[in-house]
Every structure is written in C-alpha cells, then in structure tokens.
Short mmCIF file of C-alpha atoms in Angstrom, two decimals:
data_model
loop_
_atom_site.label_atom_id
_atom_site.label_comp_id
_atom_site.label_asym_id
_atom_site.label_seq_id
_atom_site.Cartn_x
_atom_site.Cartn_y
_atom_site.Cartn_z
CA MET A 1384 -28.64 -2.96 -36.56
CA SER A 1385 -30.02 -0.61 -33.78
CA GLY A 1386 -28.66 2.90 -33.34
CA SER A 1387 -27.70 2.31 -29.72
CA ARG A 1388 -24.10 3.07 -28.71
CA ARG A 1389 -21.67 0.28 -28.29
CA GLY A 1390 -21.67 -1.10 -24.67
CA ARG A 1391 -24.98 0.65 -23.87
CA ARG A 1392 -27.25 -2.18 -24.93
CA PRO A 1393 -25.65 -5.69 -24.77
CA GLY A 1394 -27.52 -6.86 -27.92
CA ALA A 1395 -29.39 -10.01 -28.37
CA PRO A 1396 -27.97 -12.33 -25.71
CA ASP A 1397 -27.93 -15.43 -27.99
CA THR A 1398 -26.08 -13.65 -30.82
CA ARG A 1399 -23.52 -12.12 -28.40
CA ALA A 1400 -23.04 -15.48 -26.72
CA ALA A 1401 -22.63 -17.27 -30.14
CA ILE A 1402 -19.98 -14.66 -31.21
CA LEU A 1403 -18.09 -15.20 -27.89
CA VAL A 1404 -18.21 -18.96 -28.30
CA ALA A 1405 -16.90 -18.66 -31.83
CA ALA A 1406 -14.25 -16.25 -30.84
CA ARG A 1407 -12.93 -18.35 -27.92
CA SER A 1408 -12.75 -21.36 -30.27
CA ARG A 1409 -10.98 -19.43 -32.96
CA PHE A 1410 -8.50 -17.79 -30.75
CA ALA A 1411 -7.74 -21.11 -29.08
CA GLU A 1412 -7.33 -22.92 -32.35
CA HIS A 1413 -5.57 -20.36 -34.51
CA GLY A 1414 -4.01 -18.08 -31.95
CA TYR A 1415 -4.37 -14.37 -31.77
CA ALA A 1416 -2.53 -13.45 -35.01
CA GLY A 1417 -4.43 -16.17 -37.01
CA THR A 1418 -7.86 -15.06 -35.92
CA THR A 1419 -9.88 -12.45 -37.91
CA ILE A 1420 -13.20 -10.75 -37.12
CA ARG A 1421 -14.45 -12.12 -40.43
CA ALA A 1422 -13.74 -15.75 -39.49
CA VAL A 1423 -15.31 -15.41 -36.12
CA ALA A 1424 -18.40 -13.83 -37.81
CA THR A 1425 -18.64 -16.69 -40.25
CA ASP A 1426 -18.33 -19.30 -37.42
CA ALA A 1427 -21.11 -17.52 -35.52
CA GLY A 1428 -23.28 -17.20 -38.56
CA VAL A 1429 -23.54 -13.40 -38.40
CA ASP A 1430 -22.22 -10.46 -40.35
CA ALA A 1431 -18.73 -9.11 -39.51
CA ALA A 1432 -20.23 -5.65 -39.00
CA LEU A 1433 -22.39 -7.07 -36.14
CA VAL A 1434 -19.31 -8.36 -34.36
CA HIS A 1435 -17.71 -4.96 -34.69
CA HIS A 1436 -20.95 -3.39 -33.44
CA TYR A 1437 -21.11 -5.51 -30.39
CA PHE A 1438 -17.50 -5.92 -29.46
CA GLY A 1439 -15.42 -3.22 -31.26
CA THR A 1440 -11.97 -4.08 -32.49
CA LYS A 1441 -10.28 -7.38 -32.56
CA ASP A 1442 -8.37 -6.41 -29.42
CA ASP A 1443 -11.76 -5.65 -27.69
CA LEU A 1444 -13.20 -9.04 -28.85
CA PHE A 1445 -10.08 -10.76 -27.66
CA LEU A 1446 -10.41 -9.29 -24.07
CA ALA A 1447 -14.12 -10.00 -24.13
CA ALA A 1448 -13.54 -13.75 -25.01
CA LEU A 1449 -11.08 -13.81 -22.02
CA ALA A 1450 -13.97 -12.78 -19.82
CA LEU A 1451 -11.80 -10.70 -17.54
CA PRO A 1452 -13.54 -9.11 -14.61
CA VAL A 1453 -12.04 -5.81 -15.67
CA ASP A 1454 -10.62 -4.37 -18.85
CA PRO A 1455 -6.90 -3.96 -18.06
CA ARG A 1456 -6.49 -1.25 -20.58
CA ALA A 1457 -9.30 0.93 -19.17
CA LEU A 1458 -7.63 0.38 -15.70
CA LEU A 1459 -3.95 0.81 -16.45
CA VAL A 1460 -3.78 3.35 -19.23
CA PRO A 1461 -5.37 6.30 -17.22
CA ALA A 1462 -3.33 5.46 -14.12
CA VAL A 1463 -0.04 5.55 -15.98
CA THR A 1464 -0.86 8.47 -18.24
CA GLY A 1465 -1.74 11.07 -15.60
CA GLY A 1466 1.73 12.32 -14.65
CA GLY A 1467 4.12 11.07 -17.25
CA PRO A 1468 6.99 8.61 -16.97
CA GLU A 1469 8.28 9.87 -13.59
CA GLY A 1470 6.46 8.06 -10.79
CA ALA A 1471 4.78 5.81 -13.29
CA ALA A 1472 5.96 2.65 -11.64
CA GLU A 1473 4.39 3.67 -8.30
CA ARG A 1474 0.97 4.48 -9.96
CA LEU A 1475 1.06 1.31 -11.99
CA LEU A 1476 1.81 -0.91 -9.04
CA THR A 1477 -0.80 0.94 -6.80
CA THR A 1478 -3.54 0.50 -9.45
CA PHE A 1479 -2.49 -3.15 -10.14
CA LEU A 1480 -2.45 -4.27 -6.57
CA GLY A 1481 -5.75 -2.45 -5.92
CA VAL A 1482 -7.46 -4.70 -8.34
CA TRP A 1483 -5.75 -7.90 -7.28
CA ASP A 1484 -6.38 -7.24 -3.63
CA ASP A 1485 -10.15 -6.69 -4.38
CA PRO A 1486 -11.89 -9.81 -2.94
CA GLU A 1487 -14.63 -9.49 -5.53
CA LEU A 1488 -12.25 -9.63 -8.51
CA GLN A 1489 -9.49 -11.89 -7.10
CA PRO A 1490 -11.16 -15.32 -7.74
CA ALA A 1491 -11.78 -14.76 -11.42
CA LEU A 1492 -8.13 -13.39 -11.84
CA LEU A 1493 -6.63 -16.44 -10.15
CA THR A 1494 -8.66 -18.75 -12.47
CA ILE A 1495 -7.38 -16.87 -15.54
CA VAL A 1496 -3.75 -16.93 -14.34
CA ARG A 1497 -3.85 -20.73 -13.61
CA GLY A 1498 -5.27 -21.21 -17.10
CA LEU A 1499 -2.33 -19.49 -18.64
CA MET A 1500 -0.03 -22.29 -17.64
CA ASP A 1501 -1.63 -24.50 -20.31
CA PRO A 1502 0.80 -24.61 -23.34
CA ALA A 1503 -1.98 -23.68 -25.87
CA ALA A 1504 -2.93 -20.68 -23.73
CA ALA A 1505 0.73 -19.63 -23.54
CA ARG A 1506 0.68 -18.60 -27.24
CA LEU A 1507 -2.53 -16.60 -26.70
CA VAL A 1508 -0.78 -14.71 -23.90
CA SER A 1509 2.44 -13.96 -25.70
CA GLU A 1510 0.90 -13.08 -29.06
CA GLY A 1511 -2.31 -11.62 -27.82
CA PHE A 1512 -2.83 -10.66 -24.19
CA LEU A 1513 0.51 -9.08 -23.52
CA PRO A 1514 0.75 -6.89 -26.72
CA VAL A 1515 -3.03 -5.93 -26.45
CA VAL A 1516 -2.55 -4.70 -22.86
CA LEU A 1517 1.08 -3.67 -22.67
CA GLY A 1518 1.06 -1.81 -26.10
CA PRO A 1519 -1.40 0.83 -24.92
CA VAL A 1520 0.24 1.17 -21.49
CA GLY A 1521 3.62 1.59 -23.03
CA GLN A 1522 2.24 4.15 -25.57
CA ALA A 1523 0.45 6.06 -22.80
CA LEU A 1524 3.71 6.32 -20.85
CA GLY A 1525 5.57 7.76 -23.88
CA ILE A 1526 8.69 5.66 -22.98
CA ASP A 1527 11.37 4.68 -25.40
CA ARG A 1528 11.45 1.11 -26.89
CA PRO A 1529 8.20 0.04 -25.14
CA GLU A 1530 8.30 -3.28 -26.91
CA HIS A 1531 11.64 -4.00 -25.13
CA ARG A 1532 10.71 -2.46 -21.75
CA MET A 1533 7.18 -3.57 -21.10
CA PRO A 1534 8.00 -7.30 -21.02
CA LEU A 1535 10.57 -6.62 -18.36
CA VAL A 1536 7.80 -4.98 -16.28
CA ALA A 1537 5.48 -7.85 -16.95
CA SER A 1538 8.15 -10.36 -15.81
CA GLN A 1539 8.33 -8.77 -12.37
CA VAL A 1540 4.65 -8.15 -11.98
CA PHE A 1541 3.71 -11.68 -13.13
CA GLY A 1542 6.38 -13.11 -10.64
CA LEU A 1543 4.79 -11.00 -7.78
CA ILE A 1544 1.32 -12.24 -8.72
CA LEU A 1545 2.55 -15.81 -8.67
CA LEU A 1546 4.23 -15.58 -5.29
CA ARG A 1547 1.69 -13.35 -3.54
CA TYR A 1548 -1.68 -14.67 -4.78
CA LEU A 1549 -1.17 -18.16 -6.26
CA LEU A 1550 1.63 -19.65 -4.12
CA GLU A 1551 0.78 -17.30 -1.08
CA VAL A 1552 4.56 -17.19 -0.14
CA GLU A 1553 5.20 -15.13 2.95
CA PRO A 1554 6.07 -12.30 3.61
CA LEU A 1555 4.75 -11.34 0.22
CA ALA A 1556 1.25 -12.84 0.78
CA SER A 1557 0.59 -10.68 3.89
CA MET A 1558 2.60 -7.61 3.03
CA PRO A 1559 0.55 -4.34 2.95
CA ALA A 1560 0.12 -2.95 -0.61
CA GLU A 1561 2.11 0.25 0.32
CA GLN A 1562 5.11 -1.69 1.24
CA LEU A 1563 4.91 -3.75 -1.84
CA VAL A 1564 4.64 -0.64 -3.97
CA ALA A 1565 7.79 0.88 -2.18
CA THR A 1566 9.72 -2.43 -2.57
CA TYR A 1567 9.01 -3.01 -6.23
CA ALA A 1568 8.69 0.64 -7.56
CA PRO A 1569 12.42 1.11 -8.12
CA THR A 1570 12.61 -2.09 -10.16
CA ILE A 1571 9.67 -1.23 -12.31
CA GLN A 1572 10.74 2.33 -12.67
CA ARG A 1573 14.11 1.25 -13.90
CA TYR A 1574 12.59 -1.14 -16.50
CA LEU A 1575 10.38 1.77 -17.62
CA THR A 1576 12.80 4.58 -17.95
CA GLY A 1577 16.31 3.63 -16.64
CA PRO A 1578 19.38 2.65 -18.66
CA LEU A 1579 19.28 -0.98 -19.88
CA PRO A 1580 21.94 -3.07 -21.50
CA MET B 1073 21.17 -52.41 6.11
CA SER B 1074 24.32 -52.55 3.94
CA GLY B 1075 27.44 -50.53 4.69
CA SER B 1076 27.46 -48.57 1.39
CA ARG B 1077 27.58 -44.83 1.66
CA ARG B 1078 24.37 -42.95 0.86
CA GLY B 1079 24.12 -42.09 -2.76
CA ARG B 1080 26.72 -44.68 -3.88
CA ARG B 1081 24.46 -47.63 -4.30
CA PRO B 1082 20.91 -46.73 -5.14
CA GLY B 1083 19.45 -49.57 -2.97
CA ALA B 1084 16.84 -52.18 -3.90
CA PRO B 1085 14.91 -50.46 -6.73
CA ASP B 1086 11.57 -51.63 -5.51
CA THR B 1087 12.01 -50.34 -2.01
CA ARG B 1088 13.34 -46.99 -3.18
CA ALA B 1089 10.46 -46.68 -5.64
CA ALA B 1090 7.92 -47.68 -2.80
CA ILE B 1091 9.38 -44.95 -0.56
CA LEU B 1092 9.09 -42.28 -3.29
CA VAL B 1093 5.49 -43.29 -4.15
CA ALA B 1094 4.65 -43.03 -0.40
CA ALA B 1095 6.48 -39.73 -0.08
CA ARG B 1096 4.73 -38.16 -3.05
CA SER B 1097 1.30 -39.20 -1.74
CA ARG B 1098 2.09 -37.94 1.85
CA PHE B 1099 3.51 -34.61 0.70
CA ALA B 1100 0.56 -34.08 -1.72
CA GLU B 1101 -2.05 -34.93 0.90
CA HIS B 1102 -0.48 -33.56 3.99
CA GLY B 1103 1.78 -30.78 2.71
CA TYR B 1104 5.42 -30.33 3.54
CA ALA B 1105 5.01 -29.38 7.23
CA GLY B 1106 2.53 -32.22 7.83
CA THR B 1107 4.75 -35.00 6.45
CA THR B 1108 7.21 -36.88 8.55
CA ILE B 1109 9.85 -39.55 7.57
CA ARG B 1110 8.33 -41.84 9.94
CA ALA B 1111 4.86 -41.64 8.35
CA VAL B 1112 6.43 -42.10 4.88
CA ALA B 1113 8.27 -45.18 6.10
CA THR B 1114 5.08 -46.65 7.62
CA ASP B 1115 3.21 -46.08 4.36
CA ALA B 1116 5.98 -47.72 2.48
CA GLY B 1117 6.23 -50.64 4.92
CA VAL B 1118 9.87 -49.94 5.79
CA ASP B 1119 11.81 -48.71 8.73
CA ALA B 1120 12.33 -44.99 9.12
CA ALA B 1121 16.13 -45.52 9.23
CA LEU B 1122 16.05 -47.03 5.81
CA VAL B 1123 14.31 -43.92 4.41
CA HIS B 1124 17.12 -41.75 6.00
CA HIS B 1125 19.72 -44.12 4.67
CA TYR B 1126 18.36 -44.05 1.06
CA PHE B 1127 17.36 -40.34 0.97
CA GLY B 1128 18.91 -38.31 3.77
CA THR B 1129 16.90 -35.62 5.49
CA LYS B 1130 13.14 -34.77 4.92
CA ASP B 1131 14.35 -31.95 2.70
CA ASP B 1132 16.37 -34.33 0.57
CA LEU B 1133 13.44 -36.73 0.46
CA PHE B 1134 11.17 -33.88 -0.65
CA LEU B 1135 13.40 -32.87 -3.50
CA ALA B 1136 13.84 -36.54 -4.59
CA ALA B 1137 9.97 -36.84 -4.62
CA LEU B 1138 9.79 -33.79 -6.91
CA ALA B 1139 12.16 -35.66 -9.45
CA LEU B 1140 13.95 -32.55 -10.39
CA PRO B 1141 16.60 -33.06 -13.09
CA VAL B 1142 19.09 -31.23 -10.82
CA ASP B 1143 19.28 -30.55 -7.02
CA PRO B 1144 18.88 -26.82 -7.02
CA ARG B 1145 20.79 -26.56 -3.68
CA ALA B 1146 23.83 -28.34 -5.02
CA LEU B 1147 23.77 -25.92 -7.97
CA LEU B 1148 22.98 -22.58 -6.46
CA VAL B 1149 24.66 -22.75 -3.03
CA PRO B 1150 28.27 -23.05 -4.51
CA ALA B 1151 27.49 -20.48 -7.11
CA VAL B 1152 26.52 -17.83 -4.61
CA THR B 1153 28.99 -18.73 -1.89
CA GLY B 1154 32.08 -18.22 -3.77
CA GLY B 1155 32.68 -14.41 -3.50
CA GLY B 1156 30.16 -13.22 -0.86
CA PRO B 1157 27.24 -10.87 -1.26
CA GLU B 1158 28.78 -8.48 -3.85
CA GLY B 1159 28.16 -9.83 -7.39
CA ALA B 1160 26.06 -12.56 -5.97
CA ALA B 1161 23.10 -11.54 -8.20
CA GLU B 1162 25.24 -11.97 -11.28
CA ARG B 1163 26.52 -15.43 -10.28
CA LEU B 1164 23.05 -16.53 -9.25
CA LEU B 1165 21.47 -15.41 -12.51
CA THR B 1166 24.24 -16.86 -14.68
CA THR B 1167 24.07 -20.24 -12.89
CA PHE B 1168 20.26 -20.29 -13.11
CA LEU B 1169 19.97 -19.44 -16.73
CA GLY B 1170 22.75 -21.99 -17.58
CA VAL B 1171 20.48 -24.76 -16.17
CA TRP B 1172 17.23 -23.38 -17.81
CA ASP B 1173 18.91 -22.90 -21.17
CA ASP B 1174 20.19 -26.44 -21.18
CA PRO B 1175 18.11 -28.33 -23.71
CA GLU B 1176 18.59 -31.60 -21.76
CA LEU B 1177 16.98 -30.20 -18.61
CA GLN B 1178 14.50 -27.70 -19.87
CA PRO B 1179 11.58 -30.01 -20.74
CA ALA B 1180 11.56 -31.54 -17.21
CA LEU B 1181 11.81 -28.13 -15.66
CA LEU B 1182 8.91 -26.81 -17.72
CA THR B 1183 6.69 -29.77 -16.71
CA ILE B 1184 7.47 -29.14 -13.08
CA VAL B 1185 6.73 -25.39 -13.32
CA ARG B 1186 3.44 -26.07 -15.10
CA GLY B 1187 2.42 -28.37 -12.27
CA LEU B 1188 2.93 -25.64 -9.65
CA MET B 1189 -0.08 -23.87 -10.90
CA ASP B 1190 -2.31 -26.49 -9.43
CA PRO B 1191 -3.72 -25.24 -6.05
CA ALA B 1192 -2.71 -28.24 -4.13
CA ALA B 1193 0.94 -27.95 -5.40
CA ALA B 1194 1.00 -24.30 -4.45
CA ARG B 1195 1.06 -25.17 -0.79
CA LEU B 1196 3.94 -27.62 -1.38
CA VAL B 1197 5.90 -24.78 -3.13
CA SER B 1198 5.32 -22.18 -0.57
CA GLU B 1199 5.83 -24.34 2.53
CA GLY B 1200 8.33 -26.81 1.03
CA PHE B 1201 10.10 -26.04 -2.13
CA LEU B 1202 10.90 -22.30 -1.56
CA PRO B 1203 12.10 -22.65 2.11
CA VAL B 1204 14.08 -25.83 1.24
CA VAL B 1205 16.00 -24.23 -1.67
CA LEU B 1206 15.95 -20.57 -0.67
CA GLY B 1207 16.94 -21.08 2.90
CA PRO B 1208 20.44 -22.67 2.18
CA VAL B 1209 21.02 -20.06 -0.58
CA GLY B 1210 20.23 -17.17 1.79
CA GLN B 1211 22.41 -18.73 4.43
CA ALA B 1212 25.25 -19.21 2.06
CA LEU B 1213 25.09 -15.55 1.09
CA GLY B 1214 25.16 -14.37 4.57
CA ILE B 1215 22.60 -11.65 3.88
CA ASP B 1216 20.49 -10.05 6.63
CA ARG B 1217 16.78 -11.03 6.78
CA PRO B 1218 17.13 -13.85 4.21
CA GLU B 1219 13.49 -14.97 4.91
CA HIS B 1220 12.37 -11.50 3.76
CA ARG B 1221 14.77 -10.90 0.84
CA MET B 1222 14.78 -14.34 -0.84
CA PRO B 1223 11.09 -14.29 -1.72
CA LEU B 1224 11.70 -11.03 -3.48
CA VAL B 1225 14.47 -12.72 -5.50
CA ALA B 1226 12.09 -15.60 -6.28
CA SER B 1227 9.38 -13.24 -7.49
CA GLN B 1228 11.66 -11.83 -10.17
CA VAL B 1229 13.25 -15.12 -11.10
CA PHE B 1230 9.87 -16.92 -11.41
CA GLY B 1231 8.47 -14.09 -13.46
CA LEU B 1232 11.48 -14.29 -15.88
CA ILE B 1233 11.04 -18.08 -16.16
CA LEU B 1234 7.39 -17.62 -16.89
CA LEU B 1235 7.88 -15.08 -19.62
CA ARG B 1236 11.01 -16.49 -21.20
CA TYR B 1237 10.44 -20.25 -21.18
CA LEU B 1238 6.74 -20.87 -20.63
CA LEU B 1239 5.06 -17.90 -22.44
CA GLU B 1240 8.06 -17.36 -24.82
CA VAL B 1241 7.53 -13.61 -24.78
CA GLU B 1242 9.96 -11.53 -26.92
CA PRO B 1243 12.45 -10.05 -26.58
CA LEU B 1244 12.95 -12.13 -23.44
CA ALA B 1245 12.60 -15.51 -25.11
CA SER B 1246 15.43 -14.86 -27.60
CA MET B 1247 17.67 -12.58 -25.46
CA PRO B 1248 21.10 -13.90 -24.88
CA ALA B 1249 21.83 -15.04 -21.30
CA GLU B 1250 24.49 -12.36 -20.79
CA GLN B 1251 22.08 -9.63 -21.66
CA LEU B 1252 19.45 -11.03 -19.35
CA VAL B 1253 22.07 -11.15 -16.51
CA ALA B 1254 23.06 -7.57 -17.12
CA THR B 1255 19.35 -6.59 -17.20
CA TYR B 1256 18.23 -8.41 -14.12
CA ALA B 1257 21.32 -8.31 -11.90
CA PRO B 1258 20.68 -4.80 -10.47
CA THR B 1259 17.13 -5.91 -9.36
CA ILE B 1260 18.35 -9.11 -7.82
CA GLN B 1261 21.32 -7.40 -6.11
CA ARG B 1262 19.07 -4.81 -4.54
CA TYR B 1263 16.66 -7.53 -3.25
CA LEU B 1264 19.74 -9.42 -1.76
CA THR B 1265 21.75 -6.57 -0.23
CA GLY B 1266 20.11 -3.18 -0.95
CA PRO B 1267 18.00 -1.06 1.37
CA LEU B 1268 14.39 -2.11 1.49
CA PRO B 1269 11.23 -0.54 3.02
#
C-alpha cells in the first residue's frame, strides 16, 4: 500500500472499480446493515485494509457506491454547524437549493432520486442513506432527539424536491430560491428545534 | 344511449374498456392539456357523447384512467369543506392518512406513486392530477391564492407519503396517525391560511 493520503491518489483504477462493483452488489442484495467492508473486500478479491485505504469507513464506501455528484455530509454539515440551531433551517435550505439548482449537478441528482422509487432501493435509503447523511447533520446541529426530528425535515425537503424538480409543479418549479427559503424555513426550523407532540 | 343515470349502470364492458384504453394512451402521449374527449372517442371508435355519458367530464375520465382505488376529490372535498379554513389541516391530514393506512387501498396507492417517478408520468401529475385534485379542494376551502398554496400542501403531504409508506423511514413509518396529524397540522395550516412570502 502506498503512503499517499486517502483521496489524493485515486489508487489503481481497476481495483477501485472492482471494489465499487462489489460494494454496489452487496449493498443492493444485503442492504446497508447487512453489508460489511470485509464481505465487499472478499467479493472484490482484495484485502479489507485496501477498501478502507481507498474509501474510508463503511459510510464513505456506501456514499461512493451511490456515485453522488457531491458528498451531502461535506456540504450540509459545515452549513448547519456555523451558527448553531437558530437560523439552521435557513442555512440548510439555502445550501440544499444551491446544489439542486446547479445545472451541472441536477441531472445526476434527478437520476438518483428516480432510482429511489424502486422497492429494493427503498431499504437502502431508509437504512443507509438517511442515517448516514442525517445523523451527522443532526449531530452538528446539537438538537435534541435528532433521530426523531431529522426524518421530519427529510419529509419536507424530499417533497419539495419531488414537486420542484421531478414533477415541475408551478409555482414551485419557477420560484426563486430566496422565496422558497423564506416559505419553508419556518417549517424546517420547527421540525429542528420547535415543540413537537 | 340508454336512459340509465351515469354511474348506475357501468355500460357495455367492452366499450368502457376501449374508452379507458384510448384515454390512457392519449393522456400518456399528449399529456393532460393536449387530450380532448373528442380525440379519445375517435380513438375508441365511439361518439364523444358516449364518453361523457360513461365517464363524465375530462377530469372524471382522467381520474378513471388512473384507476385510483378512491376518487380523491370525493374524499377530500367534503372533509375540508365541513368547518371552513380553521382546522382544515387537521381534517385534511386525518382523512388522507385514513385512506393511506387502509390495508385494502395501500398497495394500489403505492403502485401509483411509484409510477409517478417516470418522467413521462411527471407531466401528467403536474398538468393533470394535481390541478384536478387540488383545485376543487382549494376551492372548497375558500382560501386565497389556492394555486399558490395548494402545491405547498402537496409538497409536505407527498414527502410524508414517500418517507412513511414507500421508504418506511422510522419513526414516521410506525407513528400513530394522531401523532402525525398533530406534528404536521401546523405546517399544513400555515400553507393553507398563514402569511407567506
């Protein structure tokens, strides 16, 4: 194994690709919880340490297997951390819409969201994607009961994505991002920090 | 044409089926706006008056073509009308969750929602389904700017459906309906009647 830092050198392309293929197949067949780095390594014919070296943790490998155009954690965690819980909804929505409104990123994001409707993918999202992404964001916010509150946030944000980008329902499809932020921030802020039943 | 009232006698099964096949194909190919009763009648080899007789308006035909297990208008309009705008969110959510939590109806509803993710279906939803359903509900509520407010309601309700029923994300998947109503009613009520930017 070389001494290069993770992410600097992508590693041998064939080995990386083989690990990703094995990871996708494992995650799809056994779900997020049922997949181990060790099993992926065995499937790919490499050592587990090499998987760690190239991809990091199981969460990192999972996000790499999804081939997202951006790492949602790297994007959302700093956005919500700077400033604490107050105003977090506004920062979260602004960051989120900035990514989705980016014409370079939007096609890949749309493809991924469409794929989520497949029943097999649903389990990966509920067991894998949401905890992997929402967990660190909830932690960074320092809110109480993040495991209860973050899914509420996701339910509004996913619905907005669905209507604005996939179904292109007006007036949401053409609404300026600032107006969307002002419209949805009170909802998201209540889910993050308000009283809930 | 017989003298029976619409909906009483289903009509000759073959003719009805031919009209539905023609309607589905027309709506899929030309969208909601680009489809006329006349064109559907021509495709089915029947008179336009017969299509009206069997199915009613274009909106009725559209909903019949979707083969929903319930007519969402017949369900939602009375629920929100009785009592005016105050408390409308609670009534709307209670009615809505009652249908979705019904084990007889849920499988068909899930199939329909999964189908919506197809890009061709997206146009039918944004041009057809949402206006056909949300229009009468907004009217029944007597709210201002229903064409602006009802899509906000839809964005939260669709997101909840997605997480609770399709992705089965906890705690939403197992949450009692009453707790969901109490959690989401303030959001929906603000979208219906609150101040918006």
